[in-house]
Coordinates of C-alpha atoms in Angstrom, one line a residue:
X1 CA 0.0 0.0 0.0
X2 CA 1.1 3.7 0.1
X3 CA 2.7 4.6 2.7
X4 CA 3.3 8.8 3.8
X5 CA 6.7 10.2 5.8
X6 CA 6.5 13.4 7.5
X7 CA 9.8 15.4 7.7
X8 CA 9.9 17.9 10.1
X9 CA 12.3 21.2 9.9
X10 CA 13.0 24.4 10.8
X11 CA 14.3 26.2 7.5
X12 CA 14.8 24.5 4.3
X13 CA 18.1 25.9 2.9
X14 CA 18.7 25.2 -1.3
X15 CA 22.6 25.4 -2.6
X16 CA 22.6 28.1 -5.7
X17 CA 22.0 26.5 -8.8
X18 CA 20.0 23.4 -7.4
X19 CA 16.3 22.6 -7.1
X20 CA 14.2 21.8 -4.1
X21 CA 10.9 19.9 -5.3
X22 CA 8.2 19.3 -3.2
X23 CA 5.4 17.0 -4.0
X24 CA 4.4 15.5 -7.7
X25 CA 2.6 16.2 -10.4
X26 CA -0.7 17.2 -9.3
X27 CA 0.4 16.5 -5.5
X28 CA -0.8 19.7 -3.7
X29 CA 1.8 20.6 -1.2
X30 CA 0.3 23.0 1.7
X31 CA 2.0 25.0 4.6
X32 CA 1.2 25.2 8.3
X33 CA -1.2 27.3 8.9
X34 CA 1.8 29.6 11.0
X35 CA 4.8 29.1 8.1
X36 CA 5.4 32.1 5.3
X37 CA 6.6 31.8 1.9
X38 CA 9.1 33.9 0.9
X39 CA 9.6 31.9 -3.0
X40 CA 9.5 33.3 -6.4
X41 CA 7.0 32.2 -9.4
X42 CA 9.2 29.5 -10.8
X43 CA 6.7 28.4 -13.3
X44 CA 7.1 31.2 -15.8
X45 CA 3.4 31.6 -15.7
X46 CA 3.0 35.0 -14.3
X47 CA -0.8 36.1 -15.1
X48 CA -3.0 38.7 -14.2
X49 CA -4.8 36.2 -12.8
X50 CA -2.4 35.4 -10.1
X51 CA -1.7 38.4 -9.1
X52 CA -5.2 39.6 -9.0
X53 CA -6.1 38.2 -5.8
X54 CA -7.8 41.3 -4.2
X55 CA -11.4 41.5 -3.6
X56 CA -11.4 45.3 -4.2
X57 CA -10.9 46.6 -7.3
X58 CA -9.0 49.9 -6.1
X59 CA -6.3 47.6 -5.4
X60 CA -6.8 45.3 -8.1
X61 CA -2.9 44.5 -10.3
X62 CA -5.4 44.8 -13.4
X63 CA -5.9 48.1 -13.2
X64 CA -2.3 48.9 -12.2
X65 CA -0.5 47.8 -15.3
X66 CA -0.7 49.1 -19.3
X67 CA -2.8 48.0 -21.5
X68 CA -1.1 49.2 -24.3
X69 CA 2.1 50.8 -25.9
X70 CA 4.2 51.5 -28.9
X71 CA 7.2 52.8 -29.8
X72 CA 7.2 53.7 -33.7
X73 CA 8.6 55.6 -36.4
X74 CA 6.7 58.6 -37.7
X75 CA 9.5 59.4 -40.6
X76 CA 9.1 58.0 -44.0
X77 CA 6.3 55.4 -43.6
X78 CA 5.4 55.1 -40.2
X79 CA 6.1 51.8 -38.7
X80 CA 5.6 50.1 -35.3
X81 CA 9.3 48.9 -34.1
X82 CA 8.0 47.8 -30.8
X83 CA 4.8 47.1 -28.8
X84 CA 2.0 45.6 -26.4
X85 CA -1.5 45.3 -27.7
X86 CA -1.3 47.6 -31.2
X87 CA -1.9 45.5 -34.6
X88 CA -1.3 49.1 -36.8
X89 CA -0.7 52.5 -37.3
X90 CA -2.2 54.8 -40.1
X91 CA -0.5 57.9 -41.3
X92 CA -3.0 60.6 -41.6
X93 CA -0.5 63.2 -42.4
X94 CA 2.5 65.4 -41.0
X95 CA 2.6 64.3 -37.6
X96 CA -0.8 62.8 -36.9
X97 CA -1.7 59.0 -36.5
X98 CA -4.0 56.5 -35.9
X99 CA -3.1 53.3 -33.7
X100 CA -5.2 50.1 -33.1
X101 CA -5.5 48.5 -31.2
X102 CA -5.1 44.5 -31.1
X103 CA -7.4 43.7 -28.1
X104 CA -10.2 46.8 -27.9
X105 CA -10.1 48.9 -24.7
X106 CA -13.9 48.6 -23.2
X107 CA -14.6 52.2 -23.7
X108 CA -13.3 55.5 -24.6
X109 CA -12.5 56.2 -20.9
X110 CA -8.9 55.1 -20.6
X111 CA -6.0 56.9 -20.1
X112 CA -3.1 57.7 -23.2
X113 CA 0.3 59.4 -22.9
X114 CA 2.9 59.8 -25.3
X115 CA 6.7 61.0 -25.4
X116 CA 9.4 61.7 -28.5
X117 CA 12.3 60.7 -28.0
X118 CA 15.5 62.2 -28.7
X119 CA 14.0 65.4 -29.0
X120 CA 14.1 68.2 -26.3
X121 CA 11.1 70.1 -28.1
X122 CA 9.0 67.4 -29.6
X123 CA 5.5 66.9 -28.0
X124 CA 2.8 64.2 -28.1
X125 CA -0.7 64.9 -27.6
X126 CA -3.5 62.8 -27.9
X127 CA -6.0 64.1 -30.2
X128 CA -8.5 61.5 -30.2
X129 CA -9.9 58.5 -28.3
X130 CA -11.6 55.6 -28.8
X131 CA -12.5 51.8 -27.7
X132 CA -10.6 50.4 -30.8
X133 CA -8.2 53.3 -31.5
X134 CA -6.3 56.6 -30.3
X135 CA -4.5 59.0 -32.2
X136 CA -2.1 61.2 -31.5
X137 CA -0.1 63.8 -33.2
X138 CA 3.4 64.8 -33.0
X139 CA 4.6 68.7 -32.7
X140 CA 8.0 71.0 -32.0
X141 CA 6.4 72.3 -29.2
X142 CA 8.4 76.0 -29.4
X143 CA 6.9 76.8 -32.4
X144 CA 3.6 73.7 -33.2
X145 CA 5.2 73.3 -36.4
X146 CA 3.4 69.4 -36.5
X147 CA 6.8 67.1 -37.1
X148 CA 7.6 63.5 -38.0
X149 CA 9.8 62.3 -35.0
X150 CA 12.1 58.7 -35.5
X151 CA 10.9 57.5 -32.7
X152 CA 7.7 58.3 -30.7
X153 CA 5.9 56.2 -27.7
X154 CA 3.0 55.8 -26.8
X155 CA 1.5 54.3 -23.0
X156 CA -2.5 53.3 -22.3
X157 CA -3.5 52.0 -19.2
X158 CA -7.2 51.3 -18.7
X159 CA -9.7 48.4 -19.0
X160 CA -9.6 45.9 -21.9
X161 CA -13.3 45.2 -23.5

């Protein structure tokens, strides 16, 4: 039959480099009711989900991290070179564009910034707001001369339809 050992300790102590398993697969392993954990998510499975554990949405992870960004190029034909949660940009002229987004925010009532980069002047307003889009346009901001910047990003935090 099976049979069950108890070990009891004080401190487990693991040698850099090695691993300490406890239980099997699908083996639940539980502390006493006065231990702490002090571990790290080992399983590369960091979600929302995990984190979210609070009844109260105030303090909610969810509504703590972004939702979006981008970092593109506005010169020549605008391109996304890096991002979360955009599938395109449109040109709609000197300094103005249109990002979607992959996954729709669940209303227009989110929160966009933007930053040039490289540029002391350069300025990034939002000019437009949507569930499934924002635009922005890009400006000198000493004279509003609109200006295609290298690179430009873009930061949305708010809730996801």
């Amino acid at each position: 039959g099976n049979s069950m050992s108890t070990i009891e300790v004080n401190a487990l102590d693991k040698e850099s480099g090695s691993t300490l398993t406890l239980g099997g697969s699908g083996t639940a392993v539980t502390l006493h009711a006065s231990a702490t954990s002090s571990g790290f998510v080992t399983d590369g499975g960091v979600t929302v989900a995990k984190l979210s554990t609070s009844g109260t949405e105030a303090n909610n992870v969810k509504k703590r991290v972004a939702k979006a960004w981008v970092n593109f190029s506005g010169t020549g034909t605008p391109a996304i070179q890096e991002d979360f949660n955009f599938t395109s940009i449109t040109d709609n002229g000197t300094g103005d564009y249109t990002l979607s987004f992959t996954a729709n925010m669940s209303s227009a009532n989110y929160v966009a910034v933007g930053a040039v980069c490289a540029s002391s002047r350069g300025v990034v307003s939002i000019t437009a707001i949507a569930a499934g889009t924002v635009q922005v346009s890009t400006r000198e901001g000493h004279t509003g001369t609109a200006t295609d910047y290298g690179e430009t990003s873009v930061l949305v935090f708010g809730d996801l339809a």
